[in-house]
Amino acid sequence: MAKWLNDALFYEIYPQSFNDTNADGIGDIPGIIEKLDYIKDLGCNALWLNPCFLSPFMDAGYDVQDYYTVAPRYGTNEDLKQLFEQAHARDMHVLLDLVPGHTSVYHKWFLESMKQEKNQFSDRYIWTNTVWEYPENMGCLTGISERDGSVALNFFSAQPALNYGFYKITKPWQQPMDAPGPKATLEEMKNIMRFWLKMGCDGFRVDMAGSLVKQDEESKGIIALWQNVRAFLDEEFPEAAMISEWGEPDKSLQGGFHMDFLLHFGPSHYNDLFRCDYPYFSKEGKGDISAFVQKYLENYEKSEKKGLICIPSGNHDMDRLARRLSQEEMKIAFAFLLSMPGAPFIYYGDEIGMRYVENLVSVEGGYNRTGSRSPMQWDDGVNAGFSTAPAEKLYIRQDESKDRPTVQGQMADETSLFHEIKKLIQVRKAHPALWNKGEINFVYAEENAYPFAYVRTNHPEDAEEKILVVLNPSEKDTCFESALSLKEVIYSYGSPAYTHNGKIIVPACSVSFIKL
Ligand code: NOJ
């Protein structure tokens, strides 16, 4: 694994909404370059960029029309190369978003594959033999092509599924993974990776990484597919980093991914933390952390106790943290996010507590996600410093409230969320026990109870250290029995925890990181 991943702290950029330098109302790559120093100053040393390739943007760019070309609204391939270079000059790294599961309906492969006459792209997608037959358990497009057949979908209707084959074949039109069509699809995906890695990109966040092989109940086919990709990378780009959107680290790590994301859907209980009726990190104190911890532990055990499960602050698919939590509550939430194993991922704007913008009309297939994708709020200038375009031209309407948080405002206020996050990042960086690969042991995570406590221990390759993390998001003082002997408080927010008669007393709304 690339060494930089060990201490990587990611910042996710939704390019549309980050920084517009050509006044067209949409963010661009020169705008990202302009803000690299800001990101570095925050403490992040790596970026994940949502797809920035040519696309009709029916799913915000996750519907790729040409994998080899930067969408003109963001700039040129040369601009992206510049971004890699400028990032590297600052000792930062960049992951692109690889979308291997589907393309846009406007991709030339798809246009070719719709033709009646057999050609090199006929098997690039999953087609049934007649228009009257639909693929099972998948959506499909039917009656849109001169070719007689229905084509399987991977996500929205404008995203037909690329053909990597079926693990179990039950119909004549289903092809095995080693048939020429599926093999050619995979080879083309490798070409795409090769193209960007050669240009200087450091690796990929892989969209829906577990979805490529169909009828693959135990995921044997898809694991083998990704092992094949890893073998190619090991040969040609051994330093390339791979992080999956999969949500099953045991499988994705077997497939050769370095890290996997904890997902906000499926069984992870991630939403119990910040995004449910009674979030654990709300000061109301009605949340429950236990189911999350149980699921986390299952994954942790299955992934050989490696700290390789990334817990994002949010992303372009889920509600902003601030939709349920106040700035003060978010400080405690970030103390959690920045003290867990796995690389932290901060979604742009979460560092200032940007709000979810309510009641927006869907933009580019965003639907309820649109409110989490509004343009960054830099300062008190026009369009909060995001763009000099007329407000109505902005990609998405901004948070228009008078007290909307801005980077400038939060930088000027020593007590802001921004400063607390910066401080937390510095503490994480200074303490090996808190690094990405360090261990975790939960010491107090009871059902419907507060506080929440765990011990982080350094990875064997790093300096020895043990740190107890105690979080009490609730507005009530709490305590738990513990024989741990506390040495030095290395970070606290609110009043620090302390021992008394065999108990650790944890004041309301507090965080303590204590050396053991
Ligand atoms: C997951 C991406 O994060 C999401 O934004 C997208 O809509 C789907 N995959 C489909 O690519």
XYZ file of C-alpha atoms and ligand atoms in Angstrom:
527
model
C 0.000 0.000 0.000
C 1.247 3.482 -0.844
C 2.897 4.935 2.231
C 0.967 8.206 2.004
C -2.278 6.337 2.661
C -1.125 5.575 6.202
C -1.580 9.139 7.265
C -3.981 10.319 4.589
C -6.723 12.711 5.592
C -9.101 13.247 2.705
C -11.123 16.221 1.602
C -13.936 15.386 -0.815
C -14.549 17.935 -3.536
C -17.746 18.045 -5.532
C -16.185 20.031 -8.386
C -19.400 21.721 -9.497
C -19.708 23.510 -6.189
C -16.265 24.273 -4.900
C -14.780 27.338 -6.559
C -15.669 28.980 -9.866
C -12.836 30.922 -11.528
C -14.437 31.656 -14.923
C -17.728 33.133 -13.746
C -19.972 30.544 -15.394
C -21.633 29.633 -12.085
C -19.994 26.200 -11.903
C -16.843 25.247 -10.042
C -13.758 24.271 -12.030
C -10.348 22.679 -11.763
C -8.366 25.948 -11.692
C -10.673 26.811 -8.765
C -9.587 23.672 -6.942
C -5.925 24.480 -7.583
C -6.506 27.944 -6.152
C -7.766 26.423 -2.907
C -5.132 23.736 -2.376
C -3.366 25.844 0.230
C -6.622 26.269 2.109
C -7.150 22.499 2.191
C -3.591 21.907 3.246
C -3.882 24.526 5.972
C -6.972 22.770 7.287
C -4.743 19.724 7.652
C -5.976 17.501 4.831
C -3.328 15.991 2.598
C -5.425 14.149 0.035
C -8.384 14.849 -2.246
C -11.197 12.793 -3.645
C -12.757 14.471 -6.669
C -16.217 13.416 -7.790
C -16.309 12.495 -11.509
C -15.083 15.374 -13.642
C -15.360 13.750 -17.057
C -17.431 14.508 -20.120
C -21.050 13.725 -19.308
C -24.613 14.826 -20.017
C -24.847 15.188 -16.195
C -28.046 13.280 -15.659
C -26.439 11.936 -12.482
C -24.019 14.774 -11.782
C -21.234 13.135 -13.798
C -21.704 9.562 -12.572
C -23.035 9.037 -16.079
C -19.779 9.201 -18.000
C -19.817 9.924 -21.711
C -16.048 9.853 -22.237
C -13.707 8.544 -19.546
C -10.684 10.139 -21.173
C -11.788 13.759 -21.324
C -12.364 16.326 -18.600
C -15.774 17.989 -18.943
C -15.173 21.414 -20.535
C -17.131 23.123 -17.766
C -14.362 22.076 -15.354
C -11.456 22.812 -17.688
C -9.157 20.597 -19.729
C -7.085 17.458 -19.253
C -4.131 19.817 -18.979
C -5.821 21.560 -16.024
C -6.282 18.218 -14.302
C -2.627 17.404 -14.890
C -1.784 20.754 -13.346
C -3.904 19.861 -10.340
C -1.947 16.619 -9.862
C 1.317 18.517 -10.113
C 0.274 21.317 -7.812
C -1.031 18.829 -5.267
C 2.187 16.816 -5.371
C 4.225 19.986 -4.945
C 2.398 20.396 -1.621
C 2.861 16.749 -0.658
C -0.807 16.099 -1.298
C -2.434 13.313 -3.317
C -5.457 13.110 -5.575
C -7.964 10.307 -6.105
C -10.251 10.466 -9.108
C -13.675 8.856 -9.082
C -13.775 5.767 -11.293
C -17.254 4.738 -12.389
C -16.767 1.245 -13.797
C -20.311 -0.085 -13.390
C -22.166 1.934 -15.999
C -21.859 4.712 -18.540
C -24.144 7.386 -19.832
C -26.625 6.405 -22.534
C -24.737 8.935 -24.666
C -21.416 7.101 -24.414
C -20.265 6.035 -27.881
C -19.926 2.437 -26.658
C -23.614 2.449 -25.827
C -24.634 4.083 -29.088
C -22.684 1.400 -30.943
C -24.042 -1.408 -28.816
C -27.619 -0.383 -29.633
C -27.015 -1.087 -33.330
C -28.514 -4.112 -35.012
C -25.290 -5.025 -36.749
C -22.792 -6.803 -34.534
C -19.768 -4.678 -33.715
C -16.958 -4.424 -31.183
C -19.293 -2.890 -28.556
C -22.265 -5.252 -28.944
C -21.292 -7.116 -25.768
C -20.084 -4.126 -23.746
C -23.473 -3.934 -21.984
C -25.858 -6.583 -20.702
C -28.470 -7.249 -23.375
C -31.216 -9.859 -23.356
C -31.989 -11.684 -26.623
C -35.291 -10.023 -27.344
C -37.007 -6.838 -26.394
C -39.719 -8.954 -24.745
C -37.343 -10.382 -22.174
C -36.150 -8.331 -19.200
C -33.096 -9.049 -17.046
C -34.126 -10.219 -13.562
C -33.395 -8.182 -10.442
C -32.181 -5.224 -12.454
C -33.947 -2.305 -14.057
C -33.776 -2.192 -17.820
C -34.266 -0.028 -20.879
C -36.353 -1.624 -23.531
C -37.617 -0.585 -26.931
C -35.038 2.163 -27.437
C -32.673 0.465 -29.882
C -32.721 -0.973 -33.385
C -31.144 -4.023 -31.778
C -33.696 -6.550 -30.536
C -33.121 -6.779 -26.783
C -33.487 -5.051 -23.423
C -30.442 -3.642 -21.708
C -29.788 -3.869 -17.950
C -29.390 -0.757 -15.813
C -27.007 -0.230 -12.937
C -28.549 2.859 -11.324
C -30.723 5.512 -12.973
C -32.400 4.877 -16.348
C -29.685 6.812 -18.159
C -26.963 4.502 -16.731
C -26.853 1.137 -18.545
C -24.777 -1.551 -16.839
C -21.427 -2.425 -18.365
C -20.939 -6.121 -18.977
C -18.367 -7.836 -16.743
C -20.207 -11.137 -16.966
C -22.359 -13.300 -14.713
C -20.956 -15.565 -12.021
C -23.904 -17.942 -12.238
C -25.430 -18.320 -15.678
C -29.146 -19.021 -15.840
C -30.103 -17.560 -19.230
C -28.565 -17.975 -22.680
C -27.810 -14.244 -23.080
C -25.843 -14.114 -19.816
C -22.117 -14.309 -20.472
C -19.433 -15.776 -18.215
C -16.751 -13.462 -16.871
C -14.166 -14.906 -19.228
C -16.217 -14.381 -22.396
C -14.644 -11.920 -24.870
C -17.199 -9.126 -24.196
C -16.743 -8.962 -20.399
C -12.986 -9.369 -20.746
C -12.828 -6.450 -23.182
C -14.851 -4.262 -20.793
C -12.392 -4.945 -17.980
C -9.380 -4.330 -20.199
C -10.853 -0.996 -21.253
C -11.376 -0.028 -17.613
C -7.691 -0.786 -17.020
C -6.789 1.433 -19.989
C -8.746 4.257 -18.408
C -6.955 3.797 -15.088
C -3.612 3.610 -16.895
C -4.362 6.856 -18.737
C -5.013 8.910 -15.586
C -2.348 7.245 -13.456
C 0.230 8.032 -16.133
C -0.911 11.625 -16.051
C -0.216 11.785 -12.311
C -3.361 10.788 -10.488
C -2.661 8.803 -7.314
C -5.516 6.341 -7.403
C -9.264 5.979 -7.422
C -12.352 6.029 -5.323
C -14.355 3.343 -7.075
C -18.066 3.863 -7.506
C -20.343 0.894 -6.666
C -17.282 -1.354 -6.673
C -19.231 -4.414 -5.555
C -21.774 -4.198 -8.365
C -19.900 -5.267 -11.477
C -20.362 -9.036 -11.705
C -23.979 -10.179 -11.767
C -25.573 -13.202 -10.065
C -22.552 -13.458 -7.820
C -24.111 -14.345 -4.493
C -20.930 -14.911 -2.495
C -19.034 -12.175 -4.369
C -16.430 -14.656 -5.576
C -16.547 -13.289 -9.121
C -16.272 -9.663 -8.168
C -13.414 -10.325 -5.723
C -11.544 -12.158 -8.488
C -12.186 -9.263 -10.876
C -10.680 -6.722 -8.510
C -7.734 -9.024 -7.741
C -7.075 -9.041 -11.455
C -7.105 -5.223 -11.451
C -4.777 -5.145 -8.442
C -2.339 -7.472 -10.205
C -2.271 -5.055 -13.141
C -1.710 -2.119 -10.788
C 1.018 -3.930 -8.853
C 2.803 -4.518 -12.099
C 2.460 -1.050 -13.597
C 1.481 1.367 -10.805
C 2.268 -0.290 -7.450
C 1.698 2.985 -5.596
C -1.845 3.448 -6.925
C -4.342 3.739 -4.096
C -7.750 2.109 -4.338
C -10.703 2.904 -2.083
C -14.044 1.267 -2.671
C -17.606 2.328 -2.322
C -18.673 -1.162 -1.289
C -19.506 -1.260 2.429
C -18.181 -4.777 2.926
C -14.511 -4.379 3.836
C -13.865 -8.090 4.161
C -14.744 -8.525 0.490
C -13.236 -5.342 -0.870
C -9.926 -5.835 0.946
C -9.728 -9.379 -0.416
C -10.225 -7.822 -3.822
C -7.102 -5.742 -3.244
C -8.687 -2.441 -2.215
C -6.727 -0.621 0.470
C -9.745 0.817 2.221
C -13.502 0.629 2.052
C -16.179 3.136 2.973
C -18.733 2.730 5.667
C -21.971 3.373 3.785
C -25.023 5.329 4.830
C -27.306 2.638 3.408
C -27.346 -1.076 4.161
C -26.681 -2.555 7.580
C -23.898 -0.259 8.892
C -26.000 1.796 11.361
C -23.860 4.773 10.337
C -27.008 6.892 10.243
C -27.560 6.275 13.967
C -24.654 8.619 14.585
C -25.754 11.818 12.878
C -28.708 11.231 10.575
C -31.790 9.725 12.213
C -34.612 10.931 14.449
C -32.434 10.627 17.544
C -28.821 10.965 16.431
C -26.279 9.817 18.998
C -24.320 13.030 18.561
C -27.246 15.273 19.447
C -27.206 16.887 22.866
C -30.741 15.607 23.425
C -29.033 12.425 24.551
C -31.632 10.021 23.152
C -29.391 8.217 20.705
C -28.024 4.703 20.654
C -24.457 3.872 19.615
C -24.533 0.144 20.379
C -25.826 -1.195 17.044
C -23.288 0.910 15.151
C -20.464 -0.428 17.328
C -21.628 -4.012 16.915
C -21.654 -3.705 13.105
C -18.368 -1.832 13.106
C -16.768 -4.613 15.153
C -18.094 -7.305 12.818
C -16.473 -5.532 9.889
C -13.336 -4.808 11.864
C -12.874 -8.477 12.778
C -13.566 -9.551 9.212
C -10.971 -7.139 7.879
C -8.213 -8.489 10.118
C -8.520 -5.622 12.560
C -6.959 -3.318 10.054
C -8.058 0.267 10.362
C -9.287 0.340 6.848
C -12.893 1.331 7.151
C -13.331 4.977 6.254
C -16.088 6.913 8.015
C -16.956 10.065 6.080
C -18.318 13.251 7.667
C -20.804 13.199 4.827
C -20.745 13.070 1.057
C -22.633 14.212 -2.018
C -25.237 11.471 -1.469
C -26.349 12.135 2.083
C -27.733 14.941 4.208
C -25.288 17.515 5.492
C -24.222 16.896 9.084
C -25.659 20.303 9.925
C -29.173 19.221 8.983
C -29.526 17.644 12.427
C -26.594 18.895 14.449
C -25.628 22.338 15.744
C -22.131 23.749 15.384
C -21.374 22.706 18.976
C -22.690 19.191 18.405
C -20.632 18.920 15.230
C -17.455 19.649 17.204
C -18.083 16.485 19.212
C -19.052 14.572 16.053
C -15.730 15.569 14.479
C -13.825 14.508 17.591
C -15.267 11.067 16.900
C -14.620 11.164 13.136
C -11.046 12.306 13.634
C -10.172 9.748 16.289
C -11.413 6.610 14.534
C -9.231 4.205 12.528
C -9.332 4.424 8.729
C -8.673 7.527 6.696
C -11.031 10.359 7.646
C -13.000 11.963 4.810
C -14.250 15.526 5.210
C -16.933 16.549 2.717
C -16.276 20.080 1.428
C -18.037 22.636 3.586
C -18.562 20.279 6.527
C -15.532 21.898 8.150
C -17.584 25.070 8.556
C -20.867 23.271 9.164
C -22.490 24.222 5.866
C -26.196 23.590 5.980
C -28.401 21.386 3.885
C -30.324 23.774 1.620
C -34.007 22.901 1.927
C -36.690 22.893 -0.788
C -34.488 22.882 -3.862
C -35.613 21.622 -7.226
C -33.455 18.634 -8.158
C -30.295 19.514 -10.091
C -28.570 16.962 -12.333
C -30.215 13.921 -10.805
C -29.524 15.105 -7.272
C -33.120 14.842 -5.929
C -32.964 14.938 -2.131
C -29.152 15.017 -2.416
C -29.236 18.441 -4.085
C -29.404 20.281 -0.747
C -26.035 18.814 0.245
C -24.375 19.921 -2.987
C -24.776 23.689 -2.830
C -21.832 25.972 -3.636
C -19.122 26.470 -1.030
C -19.370 29.522 1.195
C -15.985 31.183 1.277
C -16.640 34.729 2.453
C -19.131 37.592 2.682
C -18.617 38.672 -0.922
C -20.860 38.072 -3.935
C -22.238 34.504 -3.918
C -20.236 33.901 -0.753
C -17.044 34.135 -2.786
C -17.892 31.028 -4.823
C -18.456 32.747 -8.170
C -18.889 36.170 -9.706
C -21.685 34.935 -11.982
C -25.181 36.350 -11.434
C -26.785 34.458 -8.530
C -29.410 32.870 -10.807
C -26.644 31.263 -12.865
C -25.161 29.361 -9.946
C -25.130 25.603 -10.328
C -27.326 25.216 -7.253
C -28.922 27.946 -5.180
C -26.834 28.753 -2.116
C -27.881 28.824 1.497
C -29.370 32.321 1.578
C -29.667 32.751 5.325
C -27.978 35.803 6.818
C -26.011 33.764 9.314
C -24.755 31.165 6.846
C -21.316 29.975 7.908
C -18.359 31.039 5.771
C -14.703 30.119 5.781
C -13.749 33.733 6.365
C -16.109 34.079 9.327
C -15.005 30.833 10.912
C -11.332 31.617 10.440
C -11.806 34.874 12.307
C -13.508 33.146 15.247
C -11.125 31.133 17.428
C -14.033 29.172 18.895
C -15.456 28.043 15.543
C -16.031 24.531 14.267
C -13.336 25.166 11.650
C -10.717 25.864 14.333
C -11.805 22.889 16.429
C -11.421 20.601 13.411
C -8.011 22.053 12.643
C -6.966 21.439 16.222
C -8.297 17.868 16.141
C -6.393 17.162 12.937
C -3.173 18.403 14.508
C -3.763 16.188 17.545
C -4.431 13.191 15.288
C -1.265 13.855 13.321
C 0.858 14.149 16.466
C -0.319 10.856 18.003
C 0.462 7.504 16.352
C -2.313 5.783 18.331
C -4.817 7.892 16.404
C -3.433 7.162 12.951
C -5.341 5.341 10.241
C -3.943 1.884 10.968
C -3.977 2.052 14.770
C -6.205 -0.403 16.669
C -9.468 0.300 18.421
C -11.060 -1.331 21.468
C -14.438 -0.148 22.626
C -14.598 0.241 26.392
C -18.059 1.746 26.811
C -20.743 1.596 24.131
C -23.902 0.479 25.907
C -27.410 0.406 24.512
C -29.211 3.756 24.768
C -26.486 5.133 26.983
C -23.855 7.850 27.186
C -20.871 8.335 27.149
C -19.092 6.504 24.366
C -15.492 5.454 25.011
C -12.755 3.600 23.190
C -9.038 3.038 23.399
C -6.828 3.580 20.374
C -3.466 1.800 20.204
C -0.650 2.389 17.740
C -0.032 0.068 14.804
C 3.033 -2.126 15.596
C 5.144 -0.224 13.041
C 4.616 3.072 14.893
C 5.668 4.449 18.271
C 3.923 2.884 21.267
C 0.993 4.774 22.598
C -2.495 4.228 24.008
C -5.166 6.873 24.044
C -8.573 6.742 25.652
C -11.219 8.706 23.768
C -14.315 9.644 25.766
C -17.217 11.382 24.079
C -20.312 12.664 25.796
C -22.497 14.488 23.256
C -25.441 14.626 25.691
C -26.172 17.604 27.924
C -26.128 15.437 31.038
C -23.049 14.523 33.069
C -22.393 10.797 32.848
C -19.943 8.219 34.145
C -18.868 4.621 33.687
C -16.923 2.112 35.762
C -13.359 1.663 34.670
C -10.040 0.505 36.086
C -8.059 2.413 33.464
C -5.458 4.714 34.889
C -5.540 8.045 33.146
C -2.301 9.887 32.560
C -2.343 13.003 30.449
C -5.208 14.803 28.750
C -3.906 15.557 25.252
C -7.113 17.113 23.934
C -10.352 18.207 25.467
C -13.466 20.044 24.483
C -15.725 21.205 27.321
C -14.562 19.959 30.737
C -12.206 16.988 30.631
C -13.187 13.578 32.024
C -11.575 12.442 35.302
C -11.514 9.418 37.615
C -13.331 9.241 40.901
C -13.936 6.120 43.045
C -13.283 3.633 40.256
C -15.392 5.576 37.794
C -14.625 7.876 34.920
C -16.779 10.968 35.247
C -17.663 12.540 31.937
C -19.114 16.055 31.989
C -21.975 17.078 29.684
C -21.100 17.970 26.079
C -17.465 17.040 26.395
C -14.647 15.237 24.647
C -11.423 13.997 26.179
C -8.457 12.274 24.589
C -6.379 10.897 27.460
C -3.070 9.073 27.339
C -3.048 5.777 29.264
C -22.762 6.316 -5.962
C -22.458 7.772 -6.139
O -21.865 8.269 -4.958
C -23.767 8.447 -6.473
O -23.675 9.837 -6.418
C -24.211 7.966 -7.830
O -25.489 8.501 -8.115
C -24.299 6.433 -7.859
N -23.188 5.789 -7.226
C -24.365 5.932 -9.279
O -23.119 6.066 -9.905
